[in-house]
CSV table of C-alpha atoms in Angstrom, one decimal:
chain,number,residue,atom,x,y,z
A,1,GLY,CA,89.4,132.2,66.5
A,2,GLY,CA,87.3,131.3,69.5
A,3,VAL,CA,89.2,133.7,71.9
A,4,ALA,CA,86.0,135.5,72.8
A,5,GLN,CA,84.1,132.2,73.4
A,6,THR,CA,87.0,130.8,75.5
A,7,LYS,CA,86.9,133.9,77.7
A,8,ALA,CA,83.1,133.6,77.9
A,9,LEU,CA,83.5,130.0,79.1
A,10,ILE,CA,86.1,130.9,81.7
A,11,LYS,CA,83.9,133.7,82.9
A,12,GLU,CA,80.9,131.3,83.0
A,13,LEU,CA,82.8,128.7,85.0
A,14,ALA,CA,84.1,131.4,87.5
A,15,GLY,CA,80.6,132.5,88.3
A,16,LYS,CA,78.3,131.2,91.0
A,17,ARG,CA,75.7,129.8,88.6
A,18,THR,CA,75.0,126.1,88.6
A,19,GLY,CA,73.8,123.9,85.7
A,20,ASN,CA,75.4,122.5,82.6
A,21,VAL,CA,77.2,124.6,80.0
A,22,PHE,CA,76.8,123.5,76.4
A,23,LEU,CA,79.4,124.2,73.8
A,24,GLN,CA,77.9,124.1,70.4
A,25,GLY,CA,79.8,123.7,67.1
A,26,LEU,CA,83.2,122.4,68.3
A,27,ARG,CA,84.7,120.1,65.6
A,28,ALA,CA,87.9,118.1,65.2
A,29,SER,CA,90.7,119.5,67.3
A,30,SER,CA,88.9,122.7,68.3
A,31,ALA,CA,87.7,121.1,71.6
A,32,PRO,CA,91.2,120.0,72.9
A,33,LEU,CA,92.6,123.5,71.9
A,34,LEU,CA,89.7,125.2,73.8
A,35,PHE,CA,90.4,123.2,77.0
A,36,CYS,CA,94.1,124.0,76.8
A,37,GLY,CA,93.0,127.6,76.9
A,38,VAL,CA,90.7,127.0,79.8
A,39,ALA,CA,93.4,125.0,81.7
A,40,GLN,CA,96.0,127.7,81.2
A,41,ASN,CA,93.8,130.6,82.1
A,42,GLY,CA,90.8,129.3,84.0
A,43,GLY,CA,92.2,129.1,87.5
A,44,LYS,CA,90.5,125.7,88.2
A,45,PRO,CA,92.4,123.0,90.2
A,46,CYS,CA,91.4,120.2,87.8
A,47,ILE,CA,89.5,119.5,84.5
A,48,LEU,CA,88.3,115.9,84.0
A,49,ILE,CA,87.5,115.4,80.3
A,50,ILE,CA,85.4,112.3,79.5
A,51,LEU,CA,85.2,111.0,75.9
A,52,ASN,CA,82.9,108.3,74.5
A,53,ASP,CA,85.6,105.7,73.9
A,54,GLN,CA,89.3,105.0,74.5
A,55,GLU,CA,90.4,105.8,71.0
A,56,GLU,CA,88.7,109.2,71.1
A,57,ALA,CA,90.3,109.9,74.5
A,58,ALA,CA,93.8,109.0,73.2
A,59,TYR,CA,93.5,111.4,70.3
A,60,PHE,CA,92.1,114.1,72.5
A,61,TYR,CA,95.0,113.6,75.0
A,62,HIS,CA,97.6,113.8,72.2
A,63,ASP,CA,96.1,117.0,70.8
A,64,MET,CA,96.3,118.6,74.2
A,65,VAL,CA,99.9,117.4,74.8
A,66,GLN,CA,101.0,118.8,71.4
A,67,THR,CA,99.6,122.2,72.6
A,68,MET,CA,100.5,122.5,76.3
A,69,GLY,CA,103.1,119.7,76.9
A,70,ASP,CA,102.6,116.7,79.1
A,71,GLN,CA,103.5,118.2,82.5
A,72,ASN,CA,99.9,118.9,83.5
A,73,VAL,CA,97.9,116.7,81.1
A,74,LEU,CA,97.4,113.1,82.2
A,75,TYR,CA,95.8,110.2,80.5
A,76,PHE,CA,93.6,107.8,82.6
A,77,PRO,CA,93.1,104.6,80.6
A,78,SER,CA,91.2,101.4,81.3
A,79,ALA,CA,93.3,99.0,83.4
A,80,PHE,CA,92.6,96.2,81.1
A,81,ARG,CA,94.5,95.0,78.0
A,82,ARG,CA,91.5,94.6,75.6
A,83,ALA,CA,88.3,95.1,77.5
A,84,ALA,CA,87.4,94.8,81.2
A,85,LYS,CA,85.2,91.8,80.4
A,86,TYR,CA,88.3,89.7,79.6
A,87,GLY,CA,89.9,90.5,82.9
A,88,GLN,CA,93.5,90.7,81.7
A,89,LYS,CA,95.3,93.5,83.4
A,90,ASP,CA,97.9,95.7,81.6
A,91,ASP,CA,100.9,97.0,83.7
A,92,ALA,CA,101.5,100.1,81.6
A,93,SER,CA,97.9,101.2,82.0
A,94,GLU,CA,98.1,100.5,85.8
A,95,ILE,CA,101.0,102.9,86.0
A,96,LEU,CA,99.1,105.7,84.2
A,97,ARG,CA,96.1,105.2,86.4
A,98,THR,CA,98.2,105.2,89.6
A,99,GLU,CA,100.0,108.3,88.4
A,100,VAL,CA,96.7,110.2,88.1
A,101,LEU,CA,95.7,109.2,91.6
A,102,SER,CA,99.1,110.1,93.0
A,103,ARG,CA,99.1,113.5,91.3
A,104,LEU,CA,95.6,114.3,92.6
A,105,THR,CA,96.6,113.2,96.2
A,106,THR,CA,99.8,115.3,96.2
A,107,ALA,CA,98.5,118.4,94.3
A,108,GLU,CA,99.2,121.6,96.2
A,109,PRO,CA,96.5,124.3,96.4
A,110,GLY,CA,97.2,127.1,93.8
A,111,ALA,CA,99.2,124.7,91.5
A,112,ASP,CA,98.7,124.7,87.8
A,113,THR,CA,95.4,123.1,86.5
A,114,LEU,CA,95.7,119.4,86.2
A,115,VAL,CA,93.9,118.0,83.1
A,116,ILE,CA,92.8,114.4,83.1
A,117,VAL,CA,91.6,112.8,79.9
A,118,THR,CA,89.6,109.6,80.1
A,119,SER,CA,86.8,107.5,78.6
A,120,ALA,CA,83.6,106.0,79.8
A,121,ASP,CA,85.2,102.6,80.0
A,122,ALA,CA,88.1,103.7,82.1
A,123,LEU,CA,86.0,105.8,84.4
A,124,ALA,CA,83.7,102.9,85.0
A,125,GLU,CA,86.5,100.9,86.7
A,126,LYS,CA,86.8,101.8,90.3
A,127,VAL,CA,90.2,102.7,92.0
A,128,VAL,CA,91.6,102.2,95.5
A,129,SER,CA,90.5,104.8,98.1
A,130,LYS,CA,92.4,107.9,98.8
A,131,SER,CA,93.2,106.8,102.4
A,132,SER,CA,94.6,103.4,101.2
A,133,LEU,CA,96.7,105.2,98.6
A,134,GLU,CA,98.1,107.7,101.2
A,135,ASP,CA,98.7,104.8,103.6
A,136,LYS,CA,100.8,102.9,101.2
A,137,SER,CA,102.7,105.7,99.5
A,138,ILE,CA,106.2,106.7,100.5
A,139,ARG,CA,107.1,110.4,99.9
A,140,ILE,CA,110.8,110.9,99.6
A,141,SER,CA,112.5,114.3,99.3
A,142,VAL,CA,116.1,115.5,98.7
A,143,GLY,CA,117.8,116.4,102.0
A,144,GLU,CA,115.7,114.2,104.3
A,145,THR,CA,117.2,111.6,106.5
A,146,LEU,CA,116.2,108.0,105.9
A,147,ASP,CA,117.6,104.8,107.2
A,148,ARG,CA,118.3,102.6,104.1
A,149,GLU,CA,117.7,99.3,105.9
A,150,GLN,CA,114.3,100.6,107.2
A,151,LEU,CA,113.4,101.8,103.7
A,152,GLN,CA,114.3,98.4,102.3
A,153,SER,CA,112.1,96.7,104.9
A,154,LEU,CA,109.2,99.0,104.1
A,155,LEU,CA,109.5,98.4,100.4
A,156,LEU,CA,109.5,94.6,101.0
A,157,GLU,CA,106.5,95.0,103.2
A,158,LEU,CA,104.7,96.9,100.4
A,159,GLY,CA,105.3,94.0,98.0
A,160,PHE,CA,108.3,95.3,96.1
A,161,ASN,CA,110.9,92.7,95.1
A,162,ARG,CA,114.6,93.1,95.5
A,163,VAL,CA,116.5,92.5,92.2
A,164,ASP,CA,120.0,93.1,90.9
A,165,TYR,CA,118.8,95.6,88.2
A,166,VAL,CA,115.4,97.3,88.2
A,167,TYR,CA,113.5,96.9,84.9
A,168,GLU,CA,109.8,96.8,85.8
A,169,PRO,CA,107.4,98.4,88.3
A,170,GLY,CA,107.4,96.9,91.8
A,171,GLN,CA,111.2,96.3,91.9
A,172,PHE,CA,114.1,97.8,93.8
A,173,ALA,CA,117.9,97.4,93.8
A,174,LEU,CA,120.3,98.4,96.5
A,175,ARG,CA,124.0,98.9,95.6
A,176,GLY,CA,126.2,100.7,98.1
A,177,SER,CA,124.9,104.3,98.5
A,178,ILE,CA,122.4,104.0,95.6
A,179,LEU,CA,118.8,102.7,95.8
A,180,ASP,CA,116.9,102.2,92.6
A,181,VAL,CA,113.1,101.8,92.9
A,182,PHE,CA,110.4,101.5,90.2
A,183,SER,CA,107.2,103.0,91.6
A,184,PHE,CA,103.8,102.2,90.1
A,185,SER,CA,103.2,105.9,89.9
A,186,SER,CA,105.9,106.7,87.3
A,187,GLU,CA,106.8,105.8,83.8
A,188,TYR,CA,110.5,105.8,84.8
A,189,PRO,CA,112.3,104.3,87.9
A,190,PHE,CA,113.9,106.6,90.5
A,191,ARG,CA,117.5,106.5,91.6
A,192,LEU,CA,118.1,107.7,95.2
A,193,ASP,CA,121.7,108.6,96.0
A,194,PHE,CA,122.5,108.6,99.7
A,195,PHE,CA,125.2,110.4,101.6
A,196,GLY,CA,125.2,108.5,104.8
A,197,ASP,CA,121.5,108.4,105.7
A,198,ASP,CA,120.7,111.7,103.9
A,199,ILE,CA,119.2,111.7,100.5
A,200,ASP,CA,121.7,113.6,98.3
A,201,SER,CA,119.9,113.4,95.0
A,202,ILE,CA,116.9,111.9,93.3
A,203,ARG,CA,116.8,111.3,89.6
A,204,HIS,CA,114.8,109.4,87.0
A,205,PHE,CA,116.8,106.9,85.0
A,206,SER,CA,116.4,104.9,81.9
A,207,VAL,CA,115.9,101.1,82.2
A,208,ASP,CA,117.7,100.5,78.9
A,209,THR,CA,120.8,102.4,79.5
A,210,GLN,CA,120.7,102.5,83.3
A,211,LEU,CA,121.8,106.2,83.0
A,212,SER,CA,120.3,109.0,85.1
A,213,THR,CA,118.0,111.5,83.4
A,214,GLU,CA,116.2,114.4,85.0
A,215,LYS,CA,116.6,115.5,88.7
A,216,LYS,CA,113.6,115.5,91.1
A,217,ASP,CA,113.2,117.4,94.4
A,218,SER,CA,110.8,114.8,95.7
A,219,VAL,CA,109.0,111.7,94.5
A,220,VAL,CA,106.2,109.4,95.7
A,221,VAL,CA,106.8,105.7,95.6
A,222,VAL,CA,103.6,103.7,95.2
A,223,PRO,CA,103.2,99.9,95.3
A,224,ASP,CA,100.9,97.9,93.0
A,225,MET,CA,97.6,99.2,94.4
A,226,ASP,CA,95.8,96.2,92.8
A,227,LYS,CA,97.3,94.0,95.5
A,228,VAL,CA,96.3,96.4,98.3
A,229,GLU,CA,93.1,95.5,100.3
A,230,GLY,CA,90.8,98.3,100.8
A,231,ALA,CA,87.7,100.1,99.7
A,232,GLN,CA,87.1,100.7,96.0
A,233,VAL,CA,85.9,104.2,94.9
A,234,SER,CA,85.4,106.2,91.8
A,235,LEU,CA,88.1,108.4,90.3
A,236,MET,CA,85.6,111.2,90.9
A,237,ASP,CA,86.0,110.8,94.6
A,238,PHE,CA,89.6,112.0,94.2
A,239,LEU,CA,88.7,115.3,92.4
A,240,PRO,CA,89.1,118.7,94.2
A,241,ALA,CA,85.8,120.4,94.9
A,242,ASP,CA,86.1,123.1,92.2
A,243,THR,CA,86.9,120.6,89.4
A,244,VAL,CA,85.2,121.1,86.0
A,245,LEU,CA,83.8,118.0,84.3
A,246,ALA,CA,84.0,118.3,80.5
A,247,VAL,CA,81.9,115.5,79.0
A,248,LYS,CA,81.4,114.8,75.3
A,249,ASP,CA,78.0,113.3,76.0
A,250,LEU,CA,76.7,112.7,79.5
A,251,LEU,CA,74.0,110.2,78.7
A,252,LEU,CA,76.2,108.2,76.3
A,253,THR,CA,78.8,108.0,79.0
A,254,ALA,CA,76.3,106.6,81.4
A,255,ASP,CA,74.9,104.2,78.8
A,256,ARG,CA,78.4,102.9,78.1
A,257,MET,CA,79.0,102.3,81.8
A,258,THR,CA,75.9,100.2,81.9
A,259,THR,CA,77.1,98.2,78.9
A,260,VAL,CA,80.5,97.5,80.5
A,261,SER,CA,78.8,96.4,83.7
A,262,ASN,CA,76.5,94.0,81.7
A,263,GLU,CA,79.5,92.6,79.7
A,264,VAL,CA,81.5,92.0,82.8
A,265,ALA,CA,78.6,90.2,84.5
A,266,ASP,CA,78.0,88.0,81.4
A,267,GLN,CA,81.7,87.1,81.3
A,268,GLU,CA,81.8,86.3,85.0
A,269,SER,CA,78.9,83.9,84.7
A,270,LEU,CA,80.5,82.3,81.6
A,271,ALA,CA,83.8,81.9,83.4
A,272,ALA,CA,82.1,80.3,86.4
A,273,ARG,CA,80.3,77.8,84.1
A,274,MET,CA,83.6,77.0,82.3
A,275,ARG,CA,85.3,76.3,85.6
A,276,GLN,CA,82.6,73.8,86.5
A,277,VAL,CA,82.8,72.1,83.1
A,278,ASN,CA,86.6,71.6,83.1
A,279,ALA,CA,88.1,72.2,86.5
A,280,SER,CA,91.5,71.0,85.6
A,281,ALA,CA,92.0,72.3,82.1
A,282,THR,CA,92.0,75.9,83.1
A,283,ASP,CA,94.9,75.6,85.6
A,284,ASN,CA,97.4,77.2,83.1
A,285,ALA,CA,95.1,79.9,82.0
A,286,GLU,CA,96.0,83.5,82.8
A,287,PRO,CA,94.4,84.7,86.0
A,288,VAL,CA,91.2,86.6,85.3
A,289,GLU,CA,90.5,89.5,87.5
A,290,MET,CA,87.1,91.2,87.1
A,291,PRO,CA,86.9,94.9,88.0
A,292,HIS,CA,84.8,96.7,90.6
A,293,LEU,CA,82.6,99.0,88.6
A,294,LEU,CA,80.8,102.3,89.1
A,295,LYS,CA,77.1,102.2,88.4
A,296,ALA,CA,75.7,104.6,85.8
A,297,GLU,CA,73.3,106.1,88.2
A,298,ASP,CA,76.1,106.7,90.8
A,299,PHE,CA,78.1,108.4,88.0
A,300,LEU,CA,75.2,110.7,87.1
A,301,ARG,CA,74.7,111.5,90.8
A,302,LYS,CA,78.4,112.3,91.3
A,303,THR,CA,78.3,114.7,88.3
A,304,THR,CA,75.9,117.0,90.2
A,305,ASP,CA,78.8,117.9,92.6
A,306,PHE,CA,80.7,119.6,89.8
A,307,ARG,CA,80.2,122.2,87.1
A,308,VAL,CA,79.6,120.2,83.9
A,309,VAL,CA,80.5,121.3,80.4
A,310,GLU,CA,79.1,119.3,77.5
A,311,PHE,CA,80.5,119.5,74.0
A,312,GLY,CA,78.8,116.8,71.9
A,313,ASN,CA,76.0,117.2,69.4
A,314,LYS,CA,73.3,118.2,71.9
A,315,PRO,CA,73.1,119.0,75.6
A,316,THR,CA,71.5,116.6,78.2
A,317,GLY,CA,68.4,118.5,79.3
A,318,VAL,CA,68.3,122.2,79.2
A,319,ALA,CA,71.7,123.9,79.4
A,320,SER,CA,72.0,126.9,81.8
A,321,ALA,CA,74.3,128.5,79.2
A,322,THR,CA,75.2,127.8,75.6
A,323,ILE,CA,78.3,129.1,73.9
A,324,THR,CA,78.4,128.7,70.1
A,325,PHE,CA,81.6,128.2,68.2
A,326,ASP,CA,81.9,128.6,64.5
A,327,THR,CA,84.3,125.8,63.5
A,328,THR,CA,84.3,123.8,60.4
A,329,PRO,CA,86.2,120.5,59.7
A,330,GLN,CA,89.3,120.8,57.5
């Protein structure tokens, strides 16, 4: 069911009209299924799907991956282990976030629709600017000529560490004609096989077995962007012009951003007071790094640059079009 409504939504998004579209009556997994249909037939460069919290976003992402695979569906989590207010970064999340930015920067016009699933918390945390990311990224393709010594110097300059065996992001290893490097934009490290100064092959490989897996034509090596100085912007500044924003609830998302902002401010003032009380006792504590945050009003202003689809209980304001789905929970 829902084929007619899916077509109606695709047609509505292709038109020149502005204003929000409200999808009524989507329950359980019907929303992720619908957006798979739009992604595969809608001809848009990107769909950013914003859920109310991280758990909801994770379930939504998994539903979409079950339906259309993970090639063009990406998850954009919060960079923090528990919550932004505690300031403890999580490496695995940093990789996922950097991969989203990297894919948006290298997307070719006319490529398949890229779907990014996120939550209010994750979207509230700013990212490094597009120009900083492009500046610090190294794009490497099979067949190109690269001086290995120069590449090694460049990696060291970007903050990569040379090790015997690569096992975590930010490391590289050089053995004879093979260079292994673990970029912050990929779940698996890359193995570059040189023939002289020409790149003969590029493969992913497994950290556990050290064996090569799939072949790649080209890869982008990105350092830990957290350590890169530069402007902080919203993920929304990376989105192509014709992106569709699919938001469960626009005002709830904005409210949540305000809450995150207040929590972080409270935590920062608490941390400052604690530092005054016991300057020496906190020497061994884990470094706390507070995020740069997007203000709720800036988020709402940025949404006006895109076509917005809401699919929660009710629309924000008056929708320019409403499409009704007749789904019932199992």
